[in-house]
Amino acid sequence: AAGGYTWTSAVTMTGNNVLEITGIPDGTTQIFVSVEECSWITSHNNAMQFNVGTSSIDTTNSYTWGISYSGTGISQATSATSYFRCCPATYQSGTNKMGGFILITKTASSSWVLSSTLNELANGNPVANSSGRYFGADEINKVRFTCNSGNYDSGRFRVGYA
């Protein structure tokens, strides 16, 4: 769309372990993922894993990331891994929901920068800011969230691209 993003329909997360949005066209240089009121049925601290791909999702060690918790001085980082980690905390059982965004920007051939800001919507935990890189496909045509243990029990996400 002229002057902005073309948006996909929202995908409901409830009851799913893996969620994908496809149909991002070749030539896209920026992808905005809106995460809305998400929570999951698990106590695993790494429940939200994010991947991208073309005809298939890339789960090779093509991602690097780091997370900081606003106002705490606490951070985490990793070398090459098989996913982008955008949420460090456990937002579990529907009452503890989070929302925010992931922004993916193409910086060179087969090189993308990822950044995200996610926050709890009900409790006073700090905002999680994450950033990283993806070195893999030249085009990204799909995105995927995976709940590492259990299923998502609420929320939705949608994708805008330009």
Coordinates of N, CA and C in Angstrom, one line a residue:
A1 N 0.8 -1.2 0.0 CA 0.0 0.0 0.0 C 0.9 1.2 0.0
A2 N 0.5 2.2 -0.7 CA 1.3 3.5 -0.8 C 1.4 4.1 0.6
G3 N 2.6 4.4 0.9 CA 2.9 5.1 2.2 C 2.7 4.3 3.5
G4 N 2.6 3.0 3.4 CA 2.4 2.2 4.6 C 2.6 0.7 4.4
Y5 N 2.1 0.0 5.3 CA 2.1 -1.5 5.2 C 0.9 -2.0 4.6
T6 N 1.0 -3.2 3.9 CA -0.1 -4.0 3.5 C -0.2 -5.0 4.7
W7 N -1.4 -5.2 5.2 CA -1.6 -6.0 6.4 C -2.3 -7.3 6.0
T8 N -1.9 -8.4 6.7 CA -2.6 -9.7 6.6 C -3.7 -9.7 7.6
S9 N -4.6 -10.7 7.5 CA -5.6 -10.9 8.5 C -4.9 -11.4 9.8
A10 N -5.6 -11.1 10.9 CA -5.1 -11.5 12.2 C -5.2 -13.0 12.3
V11 N -4.2 -13.7 13.0 CA -4.2 -15.1 13.2 C -4.4 -15.3 14.7
T12 N -5.4 -16.0 15.1 CA -5.7 -16.3 16.5 C -4.8 -17.4 17.0
M13 N -4.2 -17.1 18.2 CA -3.2 -18.0 18.7 C -3.8 -19.1 19.6
T14 N -5.0 -18.9 20.1 CA -5.6 -19.8 21.1 C -5.6 -21.2 20.6
G15 N -5.1 -22.1 21.5 CA -5.1 -23.6 21.2 C -4.0 -24.1 20.2
N16 N -3.2 -23.2 19.8 CA -2.2 -23.6 18.8 C -0.8 -23.7 19.4
N17 N 0.1 -24.6 18.9 CA 1.5 -24.7 19.2 C 2.3 -23.9 18.3
V18 N 2.0 -24.0 17.0 CA 2.7 -23.3 15.9 C 1.8 -22.5 15.1
L19 N 2.2 -21.2 14.8 CA 1.3 -20.3 14.0 C 2.2 -19.7 12.9
E20 N 1.7 -19.8 11.7 CA 2.4 -19.2 10.6 C 1.5 -18.2 9.8
I21 N 2.2 -17.2 9.3 CA 1.5 -16.3 8.3 C 2.4 -16.4 7.0
T22 N 1.8 -16.7 5.9 CA 2.5 -16.8 4.7 C 2.0 -15.7 3.7
G23 N 2.5 -15.7 2.5 CA 2.1 -14.8 1.5 C 2.8 -13.4 1.5
I24 N 3.8 -13.3 2.2 CA 4.6 -12.0 2.1 C 5.3 -12.0 0.8
P25 N 5.1 -11.1 -0.1 CA 5.7 -11.1 -1.5 C 7.2 -10.9 -1.5
D26 N 7.8 -11.5 -2.6 CA 9.2 -11.2 -2.9 C 9.3 -9.6 -3.1
G27 N 10.5 -9.1 -2.8 CA 10.7 -7.7 -2.9 C 10.4 -6.9 -1.6
T28 N 9.8 -7.6 -0.6 CA 9.6 -7.0 0.7 C 10.9 -6.6 1.4
T29 N 11.0 -5.4 1.9 CA 12.2 -5.0 2.6 C 12.0 -4.7 4.1
Q30 N 10.7 -4.7 4.5 CA 10.4 -4.5 5.9 C 9.1 -5.2 6.3
I31 N 9.2 -5.9 7.5 CA 8.0 -6.7 8.0 C 7.8 -6.2 9.4
F32 N 6.5 -5.9 9.7 CA 6.1 -5.5 11.0 C 5.1 -6.5 11.6
V33 N 5.5 -7.2 12.7 CA 4.6 -8.2 13.3 C 4.0 -7.6 14.6
S34 N 2.7 -7.5 14.6 CA 1.9 -7.1 15.8 C 1.5 -8.3 16.6
V35 N 2.0 -8.2 17.9 CA 1.6 -9.3 18.8 C 0.6 -8.7 19.8
E36 N -0.6 -9.3 19.9 CA -1.7 -8.7 20.6 C -2.3 -9.6 21.7
E37 N -2.1 -9.2 23.0 CA -2.7 -9.9 24.1 C -2.4 -11.4 24.1
C38 N -1.2 -11.8 24.0 CA -0.7 -13.2 23.9 C -0.3 -13.7 25.2
S39 N -0.7 -15.0 25.5 CA -0.3 -15.8 26.6 C -0.3 -17.2 26.2
W40 N 0.3 -18.1 27.1 CA 0.4 -19.5 26.7 C 0.3 -20.4 28.0
I41 N 0.0 -21.6 27.7 CA -0.2 -22.6 28.7 C 1.2 -23.4 28.9
T42 N 2.1 -22.8 29.6 CA 3.4 -23.4 29.9 C 4.1 -22.6 30.9
S43 N 5.0 -23.3 31.6 CA 5.8 -22.5 32.6 C 7.2 -22.4 32.0
H44 N 7.4 -22.7 30.8 CA 8.7 -22.6 30.2 C 9.1 -21.2 29.9
N45 N 10.3 -20.8 30.2 CA 10.7 -19.4 30.1 C 11.1 -19.0 28.7
N46 N 11.0 -19.9 27.8 CA 11.4 -19.6 26.4 C 10.3 -20.0 25.5
A47 N 9.1 -19.6 25.9 CA 7.9 -20.1 25.2 C 7.7 -19.6 23.8
M48 N 8.1 -18.3 23.6 CA 7.8 -17.7 22.3 C 9.1 -17.7 21.4
Q49 N 9.1 -18.6 20.4 CA 10.3 -18.6 19.5 C 9.7 -18.1 18.1
F50 N 10.5 -17.3 17.5 CA 10.1 -16.7 16.2 C 11.1 -17.0 15.1
N51 N 10.5 -17.5 14.0 CA 11.4 -17.8 12.8 C 10.8 -17.2 11.5
V52 N 11.6 -17.1 10.5 CA 11.2 -16.6 9.2 C 11.6 -17.6 8.2
G53 N 11.1 -17.4 6.9 CA 11.5 -18.3 5.9 C 11.0 -17.9 4.5
T54 N 11.3 -18.7 3.5 CA 10.8 -18.5 2.2 C 9.8 -19.6 1.9
S55 N 10.1 -20.7 1.2 CA 9.2 -21.8 1.0 C 9.1 -22.6 2.2
S56 N 10.1 -22.7 3.0 CA 10.1 -23.4 4.3 C 10.7 -22.5 5.4
I57 N 10.3 -22.8 6.6 CA 10.8 -22.0 7.7 C 12.3 -22.3 8.0
D58 N 13.1 -21.3 8.2 CA 14.6 -21.6 8.5 C 14.8 -21.8 10.0
T59 N 15.2 -23.0 10.3 CA 15.5 -23.4 11.7 C 16.9 -23.7 11.8
T60 N 17.8 -23.3 10.9 CA 19.2 -23.5 11.0 C 19.7 -22.4 12.0
N61 N 21.0 -22.5 12.3 CA 21.6 -21.5 13.2 C 21.9 -20.2 12.5
S62 N 20.9 -19.6 12.0 CA 21.1 -18.3 11.2 C 20.7 -17.1 12.0
Y63 N 20.3 -17.2 13.3 CA 19.8 -16.1 14.0 C 20.8 -15.8 15.2
T64 N 20.9 -14.5 15.5 CA 21.6 -14.1 16.7 C 20.7 -13.1 17.4
W65 N 20.7 -13.0 18.7 CA 19.8 -12.1 19.4 C 20.4 -11.7 20.8
G66 N 19.9 -10.6 21.3 CA 20.1 -10.2 22.7 C 18.9 -9.5 23.2
I67 N 18.7 -9.7 24.5 CA 17.5 -9.1 25.2 C 17.9 -8.3 26.4
S68 N 17.3 -7.2 26.6 CA 17.5 -6.4 27.8 C 16.1 -6.1 28.4
Y69 N 16.1 -6.0 29.7 CA 14.9 -5.7 30.5 C 15.0 -4.2 30.9
S70 N 14.1 -3.4 30.4 CA 14.1 -2.0 30.6 C 14.2 -1.7 32.1
G71 N 15.1 -0.8 32.5 CA 15.2 -0.3 33.9 C 15.8 -1.3 34.9
T72 N 16.3 -2.4 34.4 CA 16.8 -3.4 35.4 C 18.3 -3.6 35.3
G73 N 18.9 -3.3 34.2 CA 20.3 -3.7 34.0 C 20.6 -5.1 33.7
I74 N 19.5 -5.9 33.5 CA 19.6 -7.4 33.2 C 19.5 -7.5 31.7
S75 N 20.4 -8.4 31.2 CA 20.3 -8.7 29.8 C 20.8 -10.1 29.5
Q76 N 20.4 -10.6 28.3 CA 20.8 -12.0 27.9 C 21.3 -11.8 26.4
A77 N 22.2 -12.7 26.0 CA 22.6 -12.7 24.6 C 23.0 -14.1 24.1
T78 N 23.0 -14.3 22.8 CA 23.4 -15.6 22.3 C 24.2 -15.5 21.0
S79 N 25.0 -16.5 20.7 CA 25.6 -16.6 19.4 C 24.6 -17.3 18.5
A80 N 25.0 -17.8 17.4 CA 24.1 -18.3 16.4 C 23.1 -19.4 17.0
T81 N 21.8 -19.2 16.7 CA 20.8 -20.2 17.2 C 19.8 -20.4 16.2
S82 N 18.8 -21.3 16.4 CA 17.9 -21.7 15.4 C 16.6 -20.9 15.4
Y83 N 16.5 -19.8 16.2 CA 15.3 -19.0 16.3 C 15.7 -17.6 16.8
F84 N 14.8 -16.7 16.7 CA 14.9 -15.3 17.3 C 14.1 -15.4 18.6
R85 N 14.7 -15.1 19.7 CA 14.0 -15.0 21.0 C 13.6 -13.6 21.3
C86 N 12.3 -13.3 21.4 CA 11.8 -12.0 21.5 C 11.1 -11.8 22.9
C87 N 10.9 -12.8 23.6 CA 10.2 -12.7 24.9 C 10.9 -13.5 26.0
P88 N 11.5 -12.9 27.0 CA 12.2 -13.7 28.0 C 11.4 -14.2 29.1
A89 N 10.2 -13.6 29.4 CA 9.5 -13.9 30.6 C 8.4 -14.9 30.3
T90 N 7.8 -15.5 31.3 CA 6.7 -16.4 31.2 C 5.4 -15.7 31.4
Y91 N 4.6 -15.5 30.3 CA 3.3 -14.9 30.3 C 2.3 -16.0 30.2
Q92 N 1.9 -16.6 31.3 CA 1.2 -17.8 31.3 C -0.2 -17.7 31.9
S93 N -1.1 -18.6 31.4 CA -2.4 -18.8 32.0 C -3.4 -17.7 31.7
G94 N -3.3 -17.0 30.6 CA -4.3 -16.1 30.2 C -4.4 -14.8 31.0
T95 N -4.1 -14.8 32.2 CA -4.2 -13.6 33.0 C -3.0 -12.7 32.9
N96 N -1.9 -13.2 32.4 CA -0.7 -12.5 32.3 C -0.3 -12.4 30.8
K97 N -0.9 -11.4 30.2 CA -0.7 -11.3 28.7 C 0.3 -10.3 28.3
M98 N 0.8 -10.4 27.1 CA 1.8 -9.5 26.6 C 1.4 -9.0 25.2
G99 N 2.0 -7.9 24.9 CA 1.7 -7.3 23.5 C 2.9 -6.5 23.1
G100 N 3.0 -6.2 21.9 CA 4.1 -5.4 21.3 C 4.3 -5.7 19.9
F101 N 5.6 -5.6 19.4 CA 5.9 -5.8 18.0 C 7.2 -6.4 17.8
I102 N 7.4 -6.9 16.6 CA 8.7 -7.3 16.0 C 8.8 -6.6 14.7
L103 N 10.0 -6.0 14.5 CA 10.3 -5.3 13.2 C 11.4 -6.0 12.5
I104 N 11.3 -6.3 11.3 CA 12.3 -7.0 10.5 C 12.7 -6.2 9.3
T105 N 13.9 -5.8 9.2 CA 14.3 -4.9 8.1 C 15.5 -5.5 7.3
K106 N 15.3 -5.5 6.0 CA 16.4 -6.0 5.1 C 17.5 -5.0 5.0
T107 N 18.8 -5.4 5.3 CA 19.9 -4.5 5.3 C 20.8 -4.7 4.1
A108 N 20.9 -5.9 3.6 CA 21.7 -6.3 2.5 C 21.2 -7.6 1.9
S109 N 21.8 -8.1 0.9 CA 21.3 -9.4 0.3 C 21.5 -10.5 1.4
S110 N 20.4 -11.2 1.7 CA 20.4 -12.3 2.6 C 20.7 -11.9 4.1
S111 N 20.5 -10.6 4.4 CA 20.8 -10.1 5.7 C 19.7 -9.2 6.2
W112 N 19.2 -9.5 7.4 CA 18.0 -8.8 8.0 C 18.4 -8.5 9.4
V113 N 17.8 -7.3 9.9 CA 17.9 -6.9 11.3 C 16.6 -7.1 11.9
L114 N 16.5 -7.7 13.1 CA 15.3 -7.9 13.8 C 15.3 -7.1 15.1
S115 N 14.2 -6.5 15.5 CA 14.1 -5.8 16.8 C 12.7 -6.0 17.3
S116 N 12.5 -6.1 18.6 CA 11.2 -6.2 19.2 C 11.1 -5.5 20.5
T117 N 9.9 -5.1 20.8 CA 9.6 -4.6 22.1 C 8.3 -5.2 22.5
L118 N 8.3 -6.0 23.7 CA 7.1 -6.7 24.2 C 7.0 -6.4 25.6
N119 N 5.7 -6.2 26.1 CA 5.5 -5.8 27.5 C 4.3 -6.6 28.0
E120 N 4.3 -6.9 29.3 CA 3.2 -7.4 30.0 C 2.1 -6.3 30.0
L121 N 0.8 -6.8 29.8 CA -0.3 -5.8 29.8 C -0.9 -5.6 31.1
A122 N -0.7 -6.6 32.1 CA -1.4 -6.5 33.3 C -0.5 -6.3 34.5
N123 N 0.6 -6.8 34.5 CA 1.5 -6.8 35.7 C 2.6 -5.7 35.5
G124 N 3.4 -5.5 36.5 CA 4.4 -4.4 36.4 C 5.8 -4.9 36.0
N125 N 5.9 -6.0 35.3 CA 7.3 -6.5 34.9 C 7.8 -5.5 33.9
P126 N 9.2 -5.5 33.7 CA 9.8 -4.6 32.8 C 9.6 -5.0 31.3
V127 N 9.7 -4.0 30.5 CA 9.6 -4.2 29.0 C 10.8 -5.0 28.6
A128 N 10.5 -5.9 27.6 CA 11.6 -6.7 27.1 C 11.9 -6.2 25.7
N129 N 13.2 -5.7 25.5 CA 13.6 -5.2 24.2 C 14.6 -6.2 23.7
S130 N 14.4 -6.6 22.5 CA 15.3 -7.7 21.9 C 15.7 -7.2 20.5
S131 N 16.9 -7.5 20.1 CA 17.4 -7.2 18.8 C 18.3 -8.3 18.3
G132 N 18.5 -8.4 17.0 CA 19.3 -9.5 16.5 C 19.5 -9.4 15.0
R133 N 20.1 -10.4 14.4 CA 20.3 -10.5 13.0 C 19.8 -11.9 12.5
Y134 N 19.4 -11.9 11.2 CA 19.1 -13.1 10.5 C 19.9 -13.1 9.2
F135 N 20.8 -14.1 9.1 CA 21.6 -14.3 7.8 C 21.1 -15.6 7.2
G136 N 20.3 -15.4 6.2 CA 19.8 -16.6 5.6 C 19.2 -16.3 4.2
A137 N 17.9 -16.4 4.1 CA 17.3 -16.2 2.8 C 17.3 -14.7 2.4
D138 N 17.4 -14.5 1.0 CA 17.3 -13.1 0.5 C 15.9 -12.6 0.6
E139 N 14.9 -13.4 0.5 CA 13.5 -13.1 0.6 C 12.9 -13.7 1.8
I140 N 12.0 -13.0 2.5 CA 11.2 -13.6 3.6 C 9.7 -13.6 3.1
N141 N 9.1 -14.8 3.0 CA 7.8 -14.9 2.6 C 6.8 -15.5 3.6
K142 N 7.4 -15.8 4.8 CA 6.5 -16.3 5.9 C 7.2 -16.1 7.2
V143 N 6.4 -16.0 8.3 CA 6.9 -15.9 9.6 C 6.2 -16.9 10.5
R144 N 6.8 -17.4 11.6 CA 6.2 -18.4 12.4 C 6.5 -18.1 13.9
F145 N 5.5 -18.3 14.7 CA 5.7 -18.4 16.2 C 5.5 -19.8 16.6
T146 N 6.4 -20.3 17.5 CA 6.3 -21.6 18.1 C 6.3 -21.5 19.6
C147 N 5.3 -22.1 20.2 CA 5.2 -22.2 21.7 C 6.1 -23.4 22.1
N148 N 7.2 -23.2 22.7 CA 8.2 -24.2 23.0 C 7.6 -25.4 23.8
S149 N 6.7 -25.2 24.6 CA 6.1 -26.2 25.5 C 4.6 -25.9 25.8
G150 N 3.7 -26.7 25.3 CA 2.3 -26.4 25.5 C 1.8 -25.6 24.3
N151 N 0.6 -24.9 24.5 CA 0.0 -24.2 23.5 C -0.3 -22.7 23.9
Y152 N -0.5 -21.8 22.9 CA -0.9 -20.5 23.2 C -2.3 -20.6 23.7
D153 N -2.7 -19.8 24.8 CA -4.1 -19.9 25.2 C -4.8 -18.6 25.0
S154 N -4.2 -17.6 24.5 CA -4.9 -16.4 24.1 C -4.0 -15.5 23.1
G155 N -4.7 -14.6 22.5 CA -3.9 -13.6 21.7 C -4.1 -13.9 20.2
R156 N -3.4 -12.9 19.5 CA -3.4 -13.0 18.0 C -2.2 -12.2 17.5
F157 N -1.8 -12.5 16.3 CA -0.8 -11.7 15.6 C -1.1 -11.5 14.2
R158 N -0.6 -10.4 13.6 CA -0.8 -10.1 12.2 C 0.5 -9.5 11.7
V159 N 0.6 -9.4 10.4 CA 1.8 -9.0 9.7 C 1.5 -7.9 8.8
G160 N 2.3 -6.8 8.8 CA 2.3 -5.8 7.8 C 3.7 -5.9 7.0
Y161 N 3.6 -5.6 5.8 CA 4.9 -5.6 5.0 C 4.9 -4.5 4.0
A162 N 6.2 -4.1 3.7 CA 6.4 -3.0 2.7 C 7.6 -3.3 1.9

